[in-house]
PDB file of C-alpha atoms in Angstrom:
ATOM      1  CA  MET A 296      -0.221  15.521  14.084  1.00  0.00           C
ATOM      2  CA  VAL A 297       2.646  14.722  11.731  1.00  0.00           C
ATOM      3  CA  GLN A 298       6.019  16.443  11.741  1.00  0.00           C
ATOM      4  CA  VAL A 299       7.587  17.101   8.361  1.00  0.00           C
ATOM      5  CA  VAL A 300      11.248  18.110   8.214  1.00  0.00           C
ATOM      6  CA  ASP A 301      12.437  19.303   4.810  1.00  0.00           C
ATOM      7  CA  ASP A 302      16.129  19.467   5.722  1.00  0.00           C
ATOM      8  CA  PRO A 303      18.192  19.781   8.927  1.00  0.00           C
ATOM      9  CA  LYS A 304      18.287  23.600   8.652  1.00  0.00           C
ATOM     10  CA  SER A 305      14.523  23.984   8.307  1.00  0.00           C
ATOM     11  CA  LEU A 306      11.960  24.369  11.054  1.00  0.00           C
ATOM     12  CA  PRO A 307       9.611  21.399  11.447  1.00  0.00           C
ATOM     13  CA  LEU A 308       6.101  21.808  10.075  1.00  0.00           C
ATOM     14  CA  ASN A 309       3.274  20.192  12.013  1.00  0.00           C
ATOM     15  CA  ILE A 310       0.305  19.287   9.817  1.00  0.00           C
ATOM     16  CA  PRO A 311      -2.865  18.403  11.750  1.00  0.00           C
ATOM     17  CA  GLU A 312      -4.872  15.672  10.028  1.00  0.00           C
ATOM     18  CA  GLU A 313      -7.971  17.859   9.970  1.00  0.00           C
ATOM     19  CA  LEU A 314      -6.211  20.694   8.114  1.00  0.00           C
ATOM     20  CA  GLY A 315      -6.733  19.158   4.687  1.00  0.00           C
ATOM     21  CA  LEU A 316      -3.714  20.637   2.887  1.00  0.00           C
ATOM     22  CA  GLN A 317      -4.379  20.458  -0.865  1.00  0.00           C
ATOM     23  CA  VAL A 318      -1.655  19.985  -3.471  1.00  0.00           C
ATOM     24  CA  THR A 319      -1.700  19.588  -7.240  1.00  0.00           C
ATOM     25  CA  PRO A 320      -0.204  16.482  -8.885  1.00  0.00           C
ATOM     26  CA  ALA A 321       2.854  18.530  -9.874  1.00  0.00           C
ATOM     27  CA  GLN A 322       3.299  19.881  -6.337  1.00  0.00           C
ATOM     28  CA  PHE A 323       2.907  16.383  -4.931  1.00  0.00           C
ATOM     29  CA  ALA A 324       5.649  15.081  -7.219  1.00  0.00           C
ATOM     30  CA  VAL A 325       8.017  17.795  -5.957  1.00  0.00           C
ATOM     31  CA  LEU A 326       7.139  17.111  -2.298  1.00  0.00           C
ATOM     32  CA  ALA A 327       7.654  13.379  -2.735  1.00  0.00           C
ATOM     33  CA  ALA A 328      11.032  13.915  -4.402  1.00  0.00           C
ATOM     34  CA  GLU A 329      12.188  16.262  -1.626  1.00  0.00           C
ATOM     35  CA  ASN A 330      10.921  14.083   1.253  1.00  0.00           C
ATOM     36  CA  ARG A 331      11.969  10.553   0.342  1.00  0.00           C
ATOM     37  CA  ASP A 332      12.113   9.476   4.002  1.00  0.00           C
ATOM     38  CA  LEU A 333       8.368  10.074   4.341  1.00  0.00           C
ATOM     39  CA  ARG A 334       5.565   8.098   2.777  1.00  0.00           C
ATOM     40  CA  LEU A 335       3.420  10.742   1.146  1.00  0.00           C
ATOM     41  CA  GLU A 336       0.030  10.064  -0.388  1.00  0.00           C
ATOM     42  CA  ARG A 337      -2.558  12.269  -2.086  1.00  0.00           C
ATOM     43  CA  THR A 338      -6.292  11.663  -2.196  1.00  0.00           C
ATOM     44  CA  ALA A 339      -8.392  11.955  -5.342  1.00  0.00           C
ATOM     45  CA  LYS A 340      -9.459  15.413  -4.097  1.00  0.00           C
ATOM     46  CA  GLY A 341      -5.833  16.532  -3.776  1.00  0.00           C
ATOM     47  CA  ILE A 342      -5.523  16.289   0.027  1.00  0.00           C
ATOM     48  CA  LEU A 343      -1.940  15.615   1.145  1.00  0.00           C
ATOM     49  CA  ILE A 344      -1.443  12.675   3.517  1.00  0.00           C
ATOM     50  CA  VAL A 345       1.851  12.435   5.419  1.00  0.00           C
ATOM     51  CA  ASN A 346       2.654   8.988   6.798  1.00  0.00           C
ATOM     52  CA  PRO A 347       5.550   8.934   9.278  1.00  0.00           C
ATOM     53  CA  PRO A 348       8.117   6.117   9.148  1.00  0.00           C
ATOM     54  CA  THR A 349       6.893   2.868  10.680  1.00  0.00           C
ATOM     55  CA  GLY A 350       8.096   1.584  14.046  1.00  0.00           C
ATOM     56  CA  GLY A 351      10.257  -1.474  14.512  1.00  0.00           C
ATOM     57  CA  GLU A 352       7.476  -4.048  14.858  1.00  0.00           C
ATOM     58  CA  SER A 353       5.536  -2.790  11.832  1.00  0.00           C
ATOM     59  CA  GLY A 354       8.733  -2.543   9.800  1.00  0.00           C
ATOM     60  CA  ASN A 355       9.640  -6.142  10.608  1.00  0.00           C
ATOM     61  CA  ARG A 356       6.153  -7.397   9.773  1.00  0.00           C
ATOM     62  CA  ASN A 357       6.216  -5.558   6.473  1.00  0.00           C
ATOM     63  CA  PHE A 358       9.661  -7.016   5.735  1.00  0.00           C
ATOM     64  CA  ASN A 359       8.327 -10.539   6.283  1.00  0.00           C
ATOM     65  CA  LEU A 360       5.331  -9.792   4.091  1.00  0.00           C
ATOM     66  CA  THR A 361       7.363  -8.414   1.176  1.00  0.00           C
ATOM     67  CA  THR A 362       9.970 -11.178   1.512  1.00  0.00           C
ATOM     68  CA  GLN A 363       7.345 -13.890   1.108  1.00  0.00           C
ATOM     69  CA  LEU A 364       5.768 -12.082  -1.834  1.00  0.00           C
ATOM     70  CA  GLY A 365       9.200 -11.547  -3.365  1.00  0.00           C
ATOM     71  CA  ILE A 366      10.145 -15.234  -3.140  1.00  0.00           C
ATOM     72  CA  TRP A 367       6.922 -16.207  -4.908  1.00  0.00           C
ATOM     73  CA  CYS A 368       7.396 -13.478  -7.504  1.00  0.00           C
ATOM     74  CA  GLU A 369      10.948 -14.626  -8.300  1.00  0.00           C
ATOM     75  CA  ALA A 370       9.668 -18.138  -8.896  1.00  0.00           C
ATOM     76  CA  ASN A 371       6.825 -16.814 -11.055  1.00  0.00           C
ATOM     77  CA  ASP A 372       8.528 -13.901 -12.804  1.00  0.00           C
ATOM     78  CA  THR A 373       6.640 -14.467 -16.042  1.00  0.00           C
ATOM     79  CA  LEU A 374       3.365 -13.558 -14.302  1.00  0.00           C
ATOM     80  CA  GLY A 375       4.063 -10.100 -12.959  1.00  0.00           C
ATOM     81  CA  ILE A 376       6.061  -7.562 -10.966  1.00  0.00           C
ATOM     82  CA  ALA A 377       5.973  -6.996  -7.182  1.00  0.00           C
ATOM     83  CA  PHE A 378       6.560  -3.718  -5.328  1.00  0.00           C
ATOM     84  CA  ASP A 379       7.337  -2.648  -1.755  1.00  0.00           C
ATOM     85  CA  SER A 380       5.848   0.161   0.331  1.00  0.00           C
ATOM     86  CA  SER A 381       8.067   2.875  -1.169  1.00  0.00           C
ATOM     87  CA  THR A 382       6.360   2.583  -4.577  1.00  0.00           C
ATOM     88  CA  GLY A 383       3.835   5.219  -5.587  1.00  0.00           C
ATOM     89  CA  PHE A 384       0.866   4.595  -7.862  1.00  0.00           C
ATOM     90  CA  GLU A 385      -1.303   7.181  -9.572  1.00  0.00           C
ATOM     91  CA  LEU A 386      -4.760   5.624  -9.559  1.00  0.00           C
ATOM     92  CA  PRO A 387      -7.314   6.234 -12.328  1.00  0.00           C
ATOM     93  CA  ASN A 388      -9.268   8.550  -9.975  1.00  0.00           C
ATOM     94  CA  GLY A 389      -6.192  10.798  -9.591  1.00  0.00           C
ATOM     95  CA  ALA A 390      -5.134   9.669  -6.109  1.00  0.00           C
ATOM     96  CA  ASN A 391      -1.493   8.879  -5.349  1.00  0.00           C
ATOM     97  CA  ARG A 392      -1.215   5.801  -3.135  1.00  0.00           C
ATOM     98  CA  SER A 393       1.568   3.605  -1.767  1.00  0.00           C
ATOM     99  CA  PRO A 394       0.335   0.184  -0.590  1.00  0.00           C
ATOM    100  CA  ASP A 395       2.503  -1.748   1.861  1.00  0.00           C
ATOM    101  CA  ALA A 396       2.925  -4.402  -0.825  1.00  0.00           C
ATOM    102  CA  SER A 397       1.539  -4.717  -4.332  1.00  0.00           C
ATOM    103  CA  TRP A 398       1.749  -6.652  -7.575  1.00  0.00           C
ATOM    104  CA  VAL A 399       0.961  -5.908 -11.226  1.00  0.00           C
ATOM    105  CA  THR A 400       0.558  -8.399 -14.065  1.00  0.00           C
ATOM    106  CA  LYS A 401       3.418  -8.518 -16.524  1.00  0.00           C
ATOM    107  CA  ALA A 402       1.168  -7.549 -19.437  1.00  0.00           C
ATOM    108  CA  ARG A 403       0.042  -4.361 -17.711  1.00  0.00           C
ATOM    109  CA  TRP A 404       3.603  -3.534 -16.612  1.00  0.00           C
ATOM    110  CA  GLU A 405       4.976  -4.041 -20.116  1.00  0.00           C
ATOM    111  CA  SER A 406       2.273  -1.785 -21.548  1.00  0.00           C
ATOM    112  CA  LEU A 407       3.866   1.159 -19.722  1.00  0.00           C
ATOM    113  CA  THR A 408       6.539   3.343 -21.268  1.00  0.00           C
ATOM    114  CA  GLN A 409       9.990   3.594 -19.699  1.00  0.00           C
ATOM    115  CA  GLU A 410       9.104   7.070 -18.430  1.00  0.00           C
ATOM    116  CA  GLN A 411       5.895   5.820 -16.827  1.00  0.00           C
ATOM    117  CA  ARG A 412       7.787   3.057 -15.035  1.00  0.00           C
ATOM    118  CA  GLN A 413      10.248   5.524 -13.510  1.00  0.00           C
ATOM    119  CA  GLY A 414       7.686   7.856 -11.931  1.00  0.00           C
ATOM    120  CA  PHE A 415       4.416   7.305 -10.103  1.00  0.00           C
ATOM    121  CA  ILE A 416       3.065   4.213 -11.853  1.00  0.00           C
ATOM    122  CA  PRO A 417      -0.112   5.315 -13.689  1.00  0.00           C
ATOM    123  CA  LEU A 418      -2.379   2.414 -12.790  1.00  0.00           C
ATOM    124  CA  CYS A 419      -3.919   0.568  -9.863  1.00  0.00           C
ATOM    125  CA  PRO A 420      -2.149  -2.657  -8.855  1.00  0.00           C
ATOM    126  CA  ASP A 421      -3.919  -5.948  -9.440  1.00  0.00           C
ATOM    127  CA  PHE A 422      -3.058  -7.004  -5.869  1.00  0.00           C
ATOM    128  CA  VAL A 423      -2.596  -4.758  -2.829  1.00  0.00           C
ATOM    129  CA  VAL A 424      -1.843  -5.202   0.859  1.00  0.00           C
ATOM    130  CA  GLU A 425      -2.277  -2.711   3.684  1.00  0.00           C
ATOM    131  CA  LEU A 426      -0.664  -3.724   6.975  1.00  0.00           C
ATOM    132  CA  ARG A 427      -2.164  -1.875   9.921  1.00  0.00           C
ATOM    133  CA  SER A 428       0.175  -0.351  12.512  1.00  0.00           C
ATOM    134  CA  LYS A 429      -0.868   0.799  15.981  1.00  0.00           C
ATOM    135  CA  ILE A 430      -1.342   4.396  14.815  1.00  0.00           C
ATOM    136  CA  ASP A 431      -3.337   3.559  11.678  1.00  0.00           C
ATOM    137  CA  SER A 432      -7.037   4.313  11.553  1.00  0.00           C
ATOM    138  CA  LEU A 433      -8.949   1.173  10.595  1.00  0.00           C
ATOM    139  CA  LYS A 434     -11.673   3.333   9.031  1.00  0.00           C
ATOM    140  CA  LYS A 435      -9.207   5.092   6.748  1.00  0.00           C
ATOM    141  CA  LEU A 436      -7.507   1.843   5.771  1.00  0.00           C
ATOM    142  CA  ARG A 437     -10.881   0.377   4.826  1.00  0.00           C
ATOM    143  CA  GLU A 438     -11.590   3.436   2.706  1.00  0.00           C
ATOM    144  CA  LYS A 439      -8.246   2.947   0.944  1.00  0.00           C
ATOM    145  CA  MET A 440      -9.017  -0.704   0.276  1.00  0.00           C
ATOM    146  CA  GLN A 441     -12.380   0.204  -1.226  1.00  0.00           C
ATOM    147  CA  GLU A 442     -10.636   2.825  -3.348  1.00  0.00           C
ATOM    148  CA  TYR A 443      -8.213   0.226  -4.696  1.00  0.00           C
ATOM    149  CA  MET A 444     -11.125  -2.035  -5.615  1.00  0.00           C
ATOM    150  CA  GLU A 445     -13.021   0.792  -7.312  1.00  0.00           C
ATOM    151  CA  ASN A 446      -9.933   1.621  -9.355  1.00  0.00           C
ATOM    152  CA  GLY A 447      -9.257  -1.845 -10.701  1.00  0.00           C
ATOM    153  CA  ALA A 448      -7.600  -4.021  -8.040  1.00  0.00           C
ATOM    154  CA  GLN A 449      -8.616  -7.684  -8.205  1.00  0.00           C
ATOM    155  CA  LEU A 450      -7.544  -8.808  -4.728  1.00  0.00           C
ATOM    156  CA  GLY A 451      -6.608  -6.952  -1.568  1.00  0.00           C
ATOM    157  CA  TRP A 452      -5.701  -7.829   2.002  1.00  0.00           C
ATOM    158  CA  LEU A 453      -6.133  -5.531   4.985  1.00  0.00           C
ATOM    159  CA  ILE A 454      -4.024  -7.198   7.673  1.00  0.00           C
ATOM    160  CA  ASP A 455      -4.674  -6.119  11.267  1.00  0.00           C
ATOM    161  CA  PRO A 456      -1.993  -7.733  13.492  1.00  0.00           C
ATOM    162  CA  GLN A 457      -3.290  -6.163  16.720  1.00  0.00           C
ATOM    163  CA  ASN A 458      -6.604  -8.009  16.403  1.00  0.00           C
ATOM    164  CA  LYS A 459      -5.210 -10.957  14.395  1.00  0.00           C
ATOM    165  CA  ARG A 460      -7.795 -10.257  11.723  1.00  0.00           C
ATOM    166  CA  VAL A 461      -7.662 -10.062   7.935  1.00  0.00           C
ATOM    167  CA  GLU A 462     -10.201  -8.436   5.649  1.00  0.00           C
ATOM    168  CA  ILE A 463     -10.140  -9.838   2.119  1.00  0.00           C
ATOM    169  CA  TYR A 464     -11.290  -7.555  -0.671  1.00  0.00           C
ATOM    170  CA  ARG A 465     -12.218  -8.989  -4.058  1.00  0.00           C
ATOM    171  CA  SER A 466     -13.434  -7.205  -7.159  1.00  0.00           C
ATOM    172  CA  ARG A 467     -17.228  -6.820  -7.114  1.00  0.00           C
ATOM    173  CA  GLN A 468     -17.647  -9.084  -4.074  1.00  0.00           C
ATOM    174  CA  PRO A 469     -18.487  -8.518  -0.394  1.00  0.00           C
ATOM    175  CA  VAL A 470     -15.571  -8.171   2.010  1.00  0.00           C
ATOM    176  CA  GLU A 471     -14.623 -11.415   3.758  1.00  0.00           C
ATOM    177  CA  VAL A 472     -13.321 -11.213   7.344  1.00  0.00           C
ATOM    178  CA  LEU A 473     -11.023 -13.932   8.712  1.00  0.00           C
ATOM    179  CA  GLU A 474     -10.322 -14.219  12.439  1.00  0.00           C
ATOM    180  CA  ASN A 475      -6.788 -15.351  13.313  1.00  0.00           C
ATOM    181  CA  PRO A 476      -6.003 -17.190  10.048  1.00  0.00           C
ATOM    182  CA  SER A 477      -2.675 -19.001   9.812  1.00  0.00           C
ATOM    183  CA  ASN A 478      -2.179 -18.198   6.144  1.00  0.00           C
ATOM    184  CA  LEU A 479      -3.718 -16.458   3.148  1.00  0.00           C
ATOM    185  CA  SER A 480      -4.143 -17.658  -0.412  1.00  0.00           C
ATOM    186  CA  GLY A 481      -3.294 -15.568  -3.466  1.00  0.00           C
ATOM    187  CA  GLU A 482      -6.210 -17.309  -5.179  1.00  0.00           C
ATOM    188  CA  THR A 483      -6.387 -16.973  -8.967  1.00  0.00           C
ATOM    189  CA  VAL A 484      -4.739 -13.543  -8.932  1.00  0.00           C
ATOM    190  CA  LEU A 485      -1.454 -14.864  -7.487  1.00  0.00           C
ATOM    191  CA  PRO A 486      -1.677 -18.585  -8.300  1.00  0.00           C
ATOM    192  CA  GLY A 487       0.237 -20.748  -5.880  1.00  0.00           C
ATOM    193  CA  PHE A 488       1.092 -17.927  -3.472  1.00  0.00           C
ATOM    194  CA  THR A 489       0.432 -18.560   0.220  1.00  0.00           C
ATOM    195  CA  LEU A 490       1.281 -15.942   2.825  1.00  0.00           C
ATOM    196  CA  SER A 491       2.190 -17.361   6.231  1.00  0.00           C
ATOM    197  CA  LEU A 492       1.035 -15.092   9.043  1.00  0.00           C
ATOM    198  CA  GLN A 493       3.272 -16.721  11.667  1.00  0.00           C
ATOM    199  CA  ARG A 494       5.741 -13.803  11.759  1.00  0.00           C
ATOM    200  CA  ILE A 495       3.172 -11.111  10.987  1.00  0.00           C
ATOM    201  CA  PHE A 496       0.722 -11.768  13.805  1.00  0.00           C
ATOM    202  CA  PRO A 497       2.124 -11.221  17.329  1.00  0.00           C
ATOM    203  CA  SER A 498       2.668 -14.422  19.296  1.00  0.00           C
TER     204      SER A 498
END
């Protein structure tokens, strides 16, 4: 059950997950603009997904993740552009998704018009990360990761801090599962990038 509050004068709307509220792309754009404090997503079938704000621990872990990616990206700014969890992408299958962290090659970014860059970015990132919180369904996160791969992502990490486990998704390859790794490699997609998991996994 997720509570959506449009403005302080409105009554809260509780949307059960099983309700399956459908919205068009245009309606989704309006909802996202009017509810910037919520992370809204839309499946390829038009089902609205409302993600409440993260808690303190998840927020801190995501901050550490995006900081490390940002430092690498600044040092390698000719390769591509990085994004945080507030960024929305319109995938080729029509879904609107917001990974916890993502990266797009510079060539693909520069192929977009100025208008396309300002709205939901009309492509799938080359690299995506989903960071599981305590309320996240592992099954649904795995489905999202597979969706990213099917829509053009080259590398993806599903990081599960509670179990100190990482699932690595690669284009057209089986999923690799790492138990309690200390770091992750960006491989050929993010050359030279290494993510330390010291501050992401609980001690």
